[in-house]
CSV table of C-alpha atoms in Angstrom, one decimal:
chain,number,residue,atom,x,y,z
Q,9,MET,CA,-92.5,5.9,-75.9
Q,10,SER,CA,-96.6,5.5,-76.2
Q,11,LEU,CA,-98.8,8.0,-74.5
Q,12,SER,CA,-101.0,8.5,-78.0
Q,13,ARG,CA,-104.2,6.4,-76.1
Q,14,GLN,CA,-104.2,9.0,-73.9
Q,15,SER,CA,-104.5,11.7,-75.7
Q,16,SER,CA,-107.7,13.7,-76.2
Q,17,ARG,CA,-108.8,14.5,-79.6
Q,18,GLN,CA,-108.7,17.8,-80.8
Q,19,THR,CA,-110.9,20.1,-83.3
Q,20,ALA,CA,-109.3,20.4,-86.7
Q,21,SER,CA,-109.8,24.0,-86.0
Q,22,THR,CA,-106.9,23.5,-82.6
Q,23,VAL,CA,-105.1,21.2,-85.1
Q,24,ALA,CA,-104.4,23.6,-87.6
Q,25,VAL,CA,-103.8,26.7,-85.3
Q,26,SER,CA,-101.6,24.3,-83.0
Q,27,SER,CA,-99.6,23.1,-86.4
Q,28,VAL,CA,-98.5,26.8,-87.5
Q,29,ALA,CA,-97.7,27.8,-84.1
Q,30,LEU,CA,-95.2,25.1,-83.7
Q,31,TRP,CA,-93.7,25.9,-87.2
Q,32,LEU,CA,-93.2,29.0,-85.9
Q,33,LEU,CA,-91.7,28.6,-82.9
Q,34,PHE,CA,-89.3,26.0,-85.1
Q,35,LEU,CA,-88.3,28.5,-87.5
Q,36,ILE,CA,-87.3,31.4,-85.1
Q,37,GLY,CA,-85.4,28.4,-82.9
Q,38,SER,CA,-83.8,27.1,-86.2
Q,39,MET,CA,-82.4,30.1,-87.0
Q,40,ALA,CA,-81.0,31.4,-83.8
Q,41,ALA,CA,-79.0,28.3,-84.3
Q,42,GLU,CA,-75.7,27.2,-85.9
Q,43,TYR,CA,-77.6,23.4,-87.0
Q,44,SER,CA,-80.2,22.7,-89.5
Q,45,VAL,CA,-83.2,20.6,-89.6
Q,46,GLN,CA,-84.2,18.4,-92.6
Q,47,GLN,CA,-87.6,16.3,-92.9
Q,48,LEU,CA,-86.0,13.0,-94.7
Q,49,PRO,CA,-88.5,10.8,-96.8
Q,50,SER,CA,-90.4,8.7,-95.1
Q,51,PRO,CA,-93.8,7.0,-94.4
Q,52,LEU,CA,-95.2,9.0,-91.1
Q,53,SER,CA,-94.9,6.5,-88.3
Q,54,HIS,CA,-97.9,6.4,-85.5
Q,55,LEU,CA,-94.9,5.8,-82.9
Q,56,GLY,CA,-91.4,5.9,-84.5
Q,57,GLU,CA,-88.9,4.4,-82.2
Q,58,GLY,CA,-85.3,2.9,-81.5
Q,59,PRO,CA,-83.4,4.6,-84.4
Q,60,VAL,CA,-80.3,2.5,-84.4
Q,61,TRP,CA,-77.1,3.9,-87.5
Q,62,ASP,CA,-75.7,0.7,-89.5
Q,63,VAL,CA,-72.1,1.5,-90.4
Q,64,ASP,CA,-71.8,-1.5,-92.6
Q,65,SER,CA,-75.3,-0.2,-95.0
Q,66,GLN,CA,-75.1,3.5,-94.3
Q,67,SER,CA,-78.4,3.0,-93.3
Q,68,LEU,CA,-80.4,3.9,-90.3
Q,69,TYR,CA,-83.0,1.2,-89.1
Q,70,TYR,CA,-86.0,2.2,-86.8
Q,71,VAL,CA,-89.3,1.0,-86.2
Q,72,ASP,CA,-92.8,2.4,-86.1
Q,73,ILE,CA,-94.2,0.8,-82.4
Q,74,ASN,CA,-97.7,0.8,-83.5
Q,75,GLY,CA,-97.9,0.5,-86.9
Q,76,ALA,CA,-95.3,-2.7,-86.7
Q,77,ALA,CA,-93.1,-2.0,-88.8
Q,78,ILE,CA,-89.6,-2.0,-88.9
Q,79,LEU,CA,-87.8,0.3,-91.3
Q,80,ARG,CA,-84.5,1.4,-93.0
Q,81,TYR,CA,-83.6,5.0,-93.9
Q,82,ASP,CA,-81.0,3.9,-97.2
Q,83,TYR,CA,-78.4,6.8,-96.9
Q,84,ALA,CA,-77.0,7.1,-100.6
Q,85,GLU,CA,-80.5,6.5,-101.8
Q,86,ASN,CA,-82.0,8.7,-99.7
Q,87,LYS,CA,-85.0,6.1,-99.4
Q,88,THR,CA,-87.0,4.9,-96.7
Q,89,TYR,CA,-88.0,0.7,-96.6
Q,90,SER,CA,-90.2,-0.7,-94.1
Q,91,ALA,CA,-91.8,-4.3,-93.4
Q,92,LYS,CA,-94.3,-5.9,-91.8
Q,93,ILE,CA,-93.7,-9.6,-90.3
Q,94,ASP,CA,-96.9,-11.6,-89.7
Q,95,GLY,CA,-97.4,-12.3,-85.5
Q,96,VAL,CA,-95.0,-9.3,-84.6
Q,97,ASP,CA,-97.0,-6.8,-83.3
Q,98,PRO,CA,-95.9,-4.6,-81.7
Q,99,ILE,CA,-92.5,-4.3,-82.8
Q,100,SER,CA,-89.6,-2.2,-80.2
Q,101,PRO,CA,-86.8,-1.9,-80.3
Q,102,ILE,CA,-84.8,-2.8,-83.3
Q,103,ILE,CA,-81.5,-4.4,-82.6
Q,104,LEU,CA,-78.5,-5.6,-85.0
Q,105,VAL,CA,-76.6,-8.5,-84.9
Q,106,GLN,CA,-73.1,-8.8,-85.0
Q,107,GLY,CA,-71.9,-10.9,-87.1
Q,108,LYS,CA,-75.2,-12.0,-89.2
Q,109,PRO,CA,-76.2,-8.9,-91.3
Q,110,GLY,CA,-80.3,-9.1,-92.8
Q,111,GLN,CA,-81.2,-10.7,-88.8
Q,112,TYR,CA,-82.3,-8.5,-86.4
Q,113,VAL,CA,-83.8,-9.0,-82.7
Q,114,LEU,CA,-86.9,-7.6,-81.9
Q,115,GLY,CA,-88.9,-7.0,-79.2
Q,116,THR,CA,-92.5,-7.7,-79.4
Q,117,GLY,CA,-95.3,-7.9,-76.6
Q,118,ASN,CA,-93.4,-9.7,-73.9
Q,119,LYS,CA,-90.9,-12.0,-76.3
Q,120,ILE,CA,-87.6,-10.6,-77.6
Q,121,VAL,CA,-87.8,-12.4,-81.2
Q,122,LEU,CA,-84.7,-13.3,-84.2
Q,123,VAL,CA,-86.6,-12.3,-87.7
Q,124,SER,CA,-85.1,-11.5,-91.0
Q,125,TRP,CA,-85.4,-9.2,-93.6
Q,126,ASP,CA,-83.4,-7.8,-96.8
Q,127,GLY,CA,-83.9,-4.5,-96.2
Q,128,ARG,CA,-85.9,-3.8,-99.5
Q,129,SER,CA,-89.6,-6.1,-99.4
Q,130,ASP,CA,-92.2,-5.4,-97.7
Q,131,LYS,CA,-92.2,-8.3,-96.2
Q,132,GLY,CA,-89.8,-10.3,-93.1
Q,133,THR,CA,-89.8,-13.6,-91.6
Q,134,LEU,CA,-90.2,-14.5,-88.1
Q,135,VAL,CA,-87.2,-16.8,-87.6
Q,136,LYS,CA,-87.5,-17.8,-83.7
Q,137,THR,CA,-88.2,-16.6,-80.2
Q,138,LEU,CA,-84.8,-15.8,-78.4
Q,139,TYR,CA,-86.9,-15.3,-74.7
Q,140,ASP,CA,-90.1,-15.0,-73.2
Q,141,LEU,CA,-91.2,-13.5,-69.8
Q,142,GLY,CA,-93.7,-15.7,-69.5
Q,143,GLU,CA,-97.4,-15.6,-68.3
Q,144,SER,CA,-96.8,-13.6,-65.6
Q,145,GLU,CA,-95.6,-10.6,-67.4
Q,146,LYS,CA,-98.2,-11.0,-70.4
Q,147,HIS,CA,-100.1,-7.3,-69.3
Q,148,VAL,CA,-96.6,-5.7,-70.6
Q,149,ARG,CA,-94.6,-5.2,-73.7
Q,150,PHE,CA,-91.2,-4.0,-74.5
Q,151,ASN,CA,-90.5,-0.7,-74.8
Q,152,ASP,CA,-87.0,1.2,-75.3
Q,153,GLY,CA,-83.8,-1.3,-75.2
Q,154,LYS,CA,-79.8,-0.8,-76.5
Q,155,VAL,CA,-76.5,-3.4,-76.9
Q,156,ASP,CA,-74.0,-2.1,-74.1
Q,157,PRO,CA,-70.1,-2.4,-75.3
Q,158,GLN,CA,-69.4,-6.1,-74.4
Q,159,GLY,CA,-73.1,-6.7,-76.7
Q,160,ARG,CA,-75.5,-7.4,-74.2
Q,161,LEU,CA,-79.0,-6.6,-74.7
Q,162,TYR,CA,-80.7,-4.5,-71.9
Q,163,ALA,CA,-84.2,-3.4,-72.6
Q,164,GLY,CA,-87.2,-2.2,-70.6
Q,165,THR,CA,-91.0,-3.5,-70.6
Q,166,MET,CA,-94.3,-0.8,-69.6
Q,167,GLN,CA,-97.8,-2.1,-69.2
Q,168,LEU,CA,-100.0,-2.3,-72.1
Q,169,GLU,CA,-102.0,0.6,-73.4
Q,170,SER,CA,-105.1,-1.9,-73.5
Q,171,LEU,CA,-104.8,-1.8,-69.3
Q,172,GLY,CA,-105.2,1.3,-68.4
Q,173,ASP,CA,-103.4,4.2,-67.4
Q,174,ILE,CA,-99.8,3.8,-68.1
Q,175,MET,CA,-98.7,7.1,-66.7
Q,176,GLN,CA,-100.3,5.8,-63.3
Q,177,GLN,CA,-98.7,2.1,-63.5
Q,178,LYS,CA,-95.0,0.4,-62.1
Q,179,GLU,CA,-95.6,-3.0,-63.7
Q,180,GLY,CA,-92.1,-2.2,-66.4
Q,181,LYS,CA,-88.7,-3.6,-66.1
Q,182,LEU,CA,-85.5,-3.7,-67.0
Q,183,TYR,CA,-83.5,-5.9,-68.0
Q,184,ARG,CA,-80.5,-7.6,-69.4
Q,185,PHE,CA,-79.9,-10.4,-72.0
Q,186,ASP,CA,-76.9,-12.7,-72.1
Q,187,GLY,CA,-77.4,-13.0,-75.7
Q,188,LYS,CA,-78.4,-17.2,-75.9
Q,189,ALA,CA,-81.5,-18.5,-77.5
Q,190,GLY,CA,-83.2,-19.3,-74.7
Q,191,GLY,CA,-81.1,-18.6,-72.2
Q,192,GLU,CA,-81.0,-16.4,-69.3
Q,193,PHE,CA,-82.2,-13.0,-68.5
Q,194,HIS,CA,-81.2,-11.1,-65.4
Q,195,LEU,CA,-83.7,-8.3,-63.2
Q,196,LEU,CA,-81.6,-5.0,-63.1
Q,197,LYS,CA,-84.6,-3.2,-62.1
Q,198,SER,CA,-88.3,-3.0,-61.4
Q,199,GLY,CA,-90.9,-0.5,-60.1
Q,200,ILE,CA,-90.7,1.0,-63.7
Q,201,SER,CA,-93.1,3.2,-65.5
Q,202,ILE,CA,-92.7,3.5,-69.1
Q,203,SER,CA,-88.9,2.0,-69.3
Q,204,ASN,CA,-86.8,3.9,-72.2
Q,205,GLY,CA,-84.1,6.2,-73.2
Q,206,LEU,CA,-80.8,4.1,-72.3
Q,207,THR,CA,-76.8,5.0,-73.0
Q,208,TRP,CA,-73.8,4.2,-71.7
Q,209,PRO,CA,-71.1,7.0,-72.8
Q,210,GLU,CA,-67.4,5.2,-73.9
Q,211,ASN,CA,-64.3,5.4,-71.5
Q,212,THR,CA,-66.6,5.8,-68.1
Q,213,ASN,CA,-68.6,2.7,-66.9
Q,214,LYS,CA,-71.5,4.8,-66.4
Q,215,PHE,CA,-75.1,3.6,-67.6
Q,216,TYR,CA,-78.2,6.9,-68.1
Q,217,TYR,CA,-81.1,5.5,-68.1
Q,218,ILE,CA,-84.5,7.5,-68.5
Q,219,ASP,CA,-88.2,6.0,-66.3
Q,220,SER,CA,-90.7,8.9,-68.7
Q,221,VAL,CA,-92.5,9.7,-65.8
Q,222,ALA,CA,-89.8,10.0,-62.8
Q,223,LEU,CA,-89.2,12.7,-65.2
Q,224,ASP,CA,-85.7,12.8,-64.9
Q,225,ILE,CA,-82.0,11.1,-66.2
Q,226,LYS,CA,-80.8,8.1,-63.9
Q,227,GLU,CA,-76.8,7.9,-63.4
Q,228,PHE,CA,-76.0,4.4,-62.5
Q,229,ASP,CA,-71.9,2.4,-62.0
Q,230,VAL,CA,-71.9,-0.8,-64.2
Q,231,LEU,CA,-70.0,-3.5,-62.7
Q,232,GLU,CA,-68.4,-6.1,-64.9
Q,233,ASN,CA,-71.0,-8.3,-65.0
Q,234,GLY,CA,-73.6,-5.7,-66.7
Q,235,ASP,CA,-75.4,-4.8,-63.1
Q,236,LEU,CA,-76.1,-1.6,-62.4
Q,237,GLN,CA,-75.4,0.0,-58.6
Q,238,ASN,CA,-75.3,3.5,-56.9
Q,239,GLU,CA,-78.4,5.1,-58.7
Q,240,THR,CA,-78.5,8.7,-58.8
Q,241,VAL,CA,-80.3,11.3,-60.7
Q,242,LEU,CA,-78.5,13.1,-62.8
Q,243,TYR,CA,-80.5,15.9,-64.4
Q,244,ASP,CA,-84.3,16.3,-62.7
Q,245,LEU,CA,-86.7,18.3,-66.0
Q,246,ARG,CA,-89.0,19.5,-63.1
Q,247,VAL,CA,-89.4,23.6,-63.2
Q,248,ASP,CA,-89.3,24.9,-60.0
Q,249,GLY,CA,-90.9,21.4,-59.0
Q,250,LYS,CA,-93.5,21.3,-61.7
Q,251,ASN,CA,-94.1,18.7,-64.7
Q,252,PRO,CA,-92.2,21.1,-67.6
Q,253,GLY,CA,-95.0,19.7,-69.9
Q,254,TYR,CA,-93.1,17.0,-71.9
Q,255,VAL,CA,-91.7,13.6,-70.3
Q,256,ALA,CA,-88.1,12.4,-71.4
Q,257,ASP,CA,-88.1,9.5,-74.1
Q,258,GLY,CA,-85.5,8.3,-76.0
Q,259,MET,CA,-81.6,8.7,-75.5
Q,260,THR,CA,-78.4,8.8,-77.1
Q,261,HIS,CA,-74.7,10.4,-76.2
Q,262,ASP,CA,-71.8,12.1,-78.6
Q,263,ASN,CA,-68.5,11.1,-78.2
Q,264,ASP,CA,-67.8,13.4,-75.8
Q,265,GLY,CA,-70.5,12.0,-73.6
Q,266,ASN,CA,-73.5,15.1,-74.3
Q,267,LEU,CA,-76.2,13.0,-73.8
Q,268,TYR,CA,-79.5,14.0,-76.4
Q,269,VAL,CA,-82.5,13.2,-75.0
Q,270,ALA,CA,-85.8,13.0,-76.9
Q,271,THR,CA,-88.4,14.6,-74.9
Q,272,TRP,CA,-92.1,13.7,-75.8
Q,273,GLY,CA,-94.5,16.6,-76.2
Q,274,GLY,CA,-91.9,18.9,-75.9
Q,275,SER,CA,-90.9,19.7,-80.0
Q,276,LYS,CA,-87.4,19.2,-79.1
Q,277,LEU,CA,-84.0,17.4,-77.7
Q,278,LEU,CA,-82.1,18.7,-74.3
Q,279,LYS,CA,-78.0,18.1,-74.7
Q,280,ILE,CA,-77.5,17.9,-71.2
Q,281,ASN,CA,-73.7,18.0,-70.2
Q,282,PRO,CA,-73.1,15.1,-67.7
Q,283,LYS,CA,-70.0,16.6,-65.9
Q,284,SER,CA,-71.6,20.1,-65.8
Q,285,LYS,CA,-75.5,18.6,-65.1
Q,286,LYS,CA,-77.1,21.4,-67.4
Q,287,ILE,CA,-78.4,21.9,-70.6
Q,288,GLU,CA,-76.0,23.1,-73.4
Q,289,GLN,CA,-78.5,23.4,-75.7
Q,290,GLU,CA,-81.9,22.7,-76.6
Q,291,ILE,CA,-82.6,21.8,-80.3
Q,292,ALA,CA,-85.9,22.7,-82.0
Q,293,ILE,CA,-87.6,19.9,-83.9
Q,294,PRO,CA,-90.9,20.7,-85.8
Q,295,ALA,CA,-93.3,17.9,-84.4
Q,296,LYS,CA,-94.6,17.4,-80.7
Q,297,GLN,CA,-93.6,14.4,-80.1
Q,298,VAL,CA,-90.0,13.8,-80.3
Q,299,THR,CA,-89.1,9.7,-79.1
Q,300,SER,CA,-85.3,9.3,-79.7
Q,301,ALA,CA,-82.1,10.3,-81.6
Q,302,SER,CA,-79.1,8.2,-83.3
Q,303,PHE,CA,-76.0,10.0,-85.0
Q,304,GLY,CA,-74.8,8.9,-88.1
Q,305,GLY,CA,-74.1,9.2,-91.2
Q,306,PRO,CA,-70.7,8.8,-93.2
Q,307,GLN,CA,-69.0,10.9,-90.6
Q,308,MET,CA,-71.0,10.0,-87.2
Q,309,ASP,CA,-71.5,14.1,-87.7
Q,310,GLU,CA,-75.9,13.9,-88.5
Q,311,LEU,CA,-78.3,13.6,-85.8
Q,312,PHE,CA,-81.3,11.2,-86.7
Q,313,VAL,CA,-84.7,11.7,-84.9
Q,314,THR,CA,-87.4,10.2,-84.8
Q,315,THR,CA,-91.5,10.9,-84.5
Q,316,ALA,CA,-94.5,10.3,-84.1
Q,317,HIS,CA,-97.8,11.5,-84.6
Q,318,THR,CA,-101.0,11.8,-82.1
Q,319,GLY,CA,-105.2,12.3,-82.4
Q,320,ASN,CA,-105.7,14.4,-85.8
Q,321,GLN,CA,-101.3,15.9,-85.7
Q,322,ASP,CA,-100.5,17.0,-89.0
Q,323,ALA,CA,-97.3,16.6,-91.2
Q,324,PRO,CA,-94.9,16.3,-90.6
Q,325,ALA,CA,-95.4,14.6,-87.0
Q,326,GLY,CA,-94.2,11.1,-87.4
Q,327,ALA,CA,-91.5,12.2,-90.2
Q,328,LEU,CA,-88.0,10.7,-89.7
Q,329,PHE,CA,-85.6,14.0,-89.6
Q,330,LYS,CA,-81.9,14.7,-90.1
Q,331,VAL,CA,-80.1,17.1,-87.9
Q,332,THR,CA,-76.8,18.6,-89.3
Q,333,GLY,CA,-74.4,21.3,-88.1
Q,334,LEU,CA,-74.3,20.3,-84.6
Q,335,GLY,CA,-70.4,20.1,-84.3
Q,336,ALA,CA,-70.9,17.3,-82.7
Q,337,ARG,CA,-69.9,12.8,-83.5
Q,338,GLY,CA,-71.2,9.6,-82.0
Q,339,LYS,CA,-70.1,6.4,-82.4
Q,340,PRO,CA,-72.2,3.3,-84.3
Q,341,MET,CA,-74.5,1.8,-81.6
Q,342,ASP,CA,-72.8,-1.7,-80.7
Q,343,LYS,CA,-74.4,-5.0,-82.5
Q,344,MET,CA,-75.7,-7.7,-79.9
Q,345,ILE,CA,-73.5,-10.5,-79.6
Q,346,LEU,CA,-76.0,-13.2,-80.4
Q,347,LYS,CA,-74.9,-16.9,-79.7
Q,348,ASP,CA,-75.8,-20.1,-81.4
């Protein structure tokens, strides 16, 4: 997500007070909980997003959208590597490719491209453009995206921040891509403000989706061909009909089907049970802009969390975090089946 250019400049004293208050709230919340939150060694991202765990390399991949970087946190080394790619700016999402280690599908502007990276050097290489939305969509960029259990890429767009208030526009769309270079892309939904979190819990035909400005989490039925139908509101974030002071951003799920929703401006993740349609847990994170999450680790029981920093926010805003002790497990995110 990207709301940083909508934020007003704060004074240094205000930032200092806010940072102290945020840490106090985090400490109080974590002391009362069974989980623990650890800041991992990583660059402070302008807009960290799109975490995806790779079982083969035991690494977490993610992006810094506005920093135009792809990053890899190596679990064994406890170290994060970062790379840029000439001509690829901004970047979101990053997608792993089935059977092609070292190759990644990225969103950049209104295009989907294939790049190569060794996971260690500070430079990646643009291989080719896979999809181009064309001149009619030059005013948007890709934001969040993931792969469904059938290996198809779903990715959504939002208006470019440079063109005005992104909270007031509905220029975004949600697409499905068939995995063939230069092949078809299918429009699934339009009239979107900021296309964000998406996930498919196992053993259901359900798809959960976030348009941040809508202040809710949507539920869809998924047809065999990947199309969506029967849109309903699973959970409304409003409190007594009012804005809660944050918006939903990225999202993942655990093996029990519970959703973990990042909150931009909320300093927390919300664990939502789709069956009861209730919040079961709030997971405090010591950064105001919490952007997304992904389960990972050797046992798939650690939740990795990306964040952003805006304005004059102090560290650890923009850091990568790891949450343990949640008593939940996830599965590795699906890789895209990319046809030659």
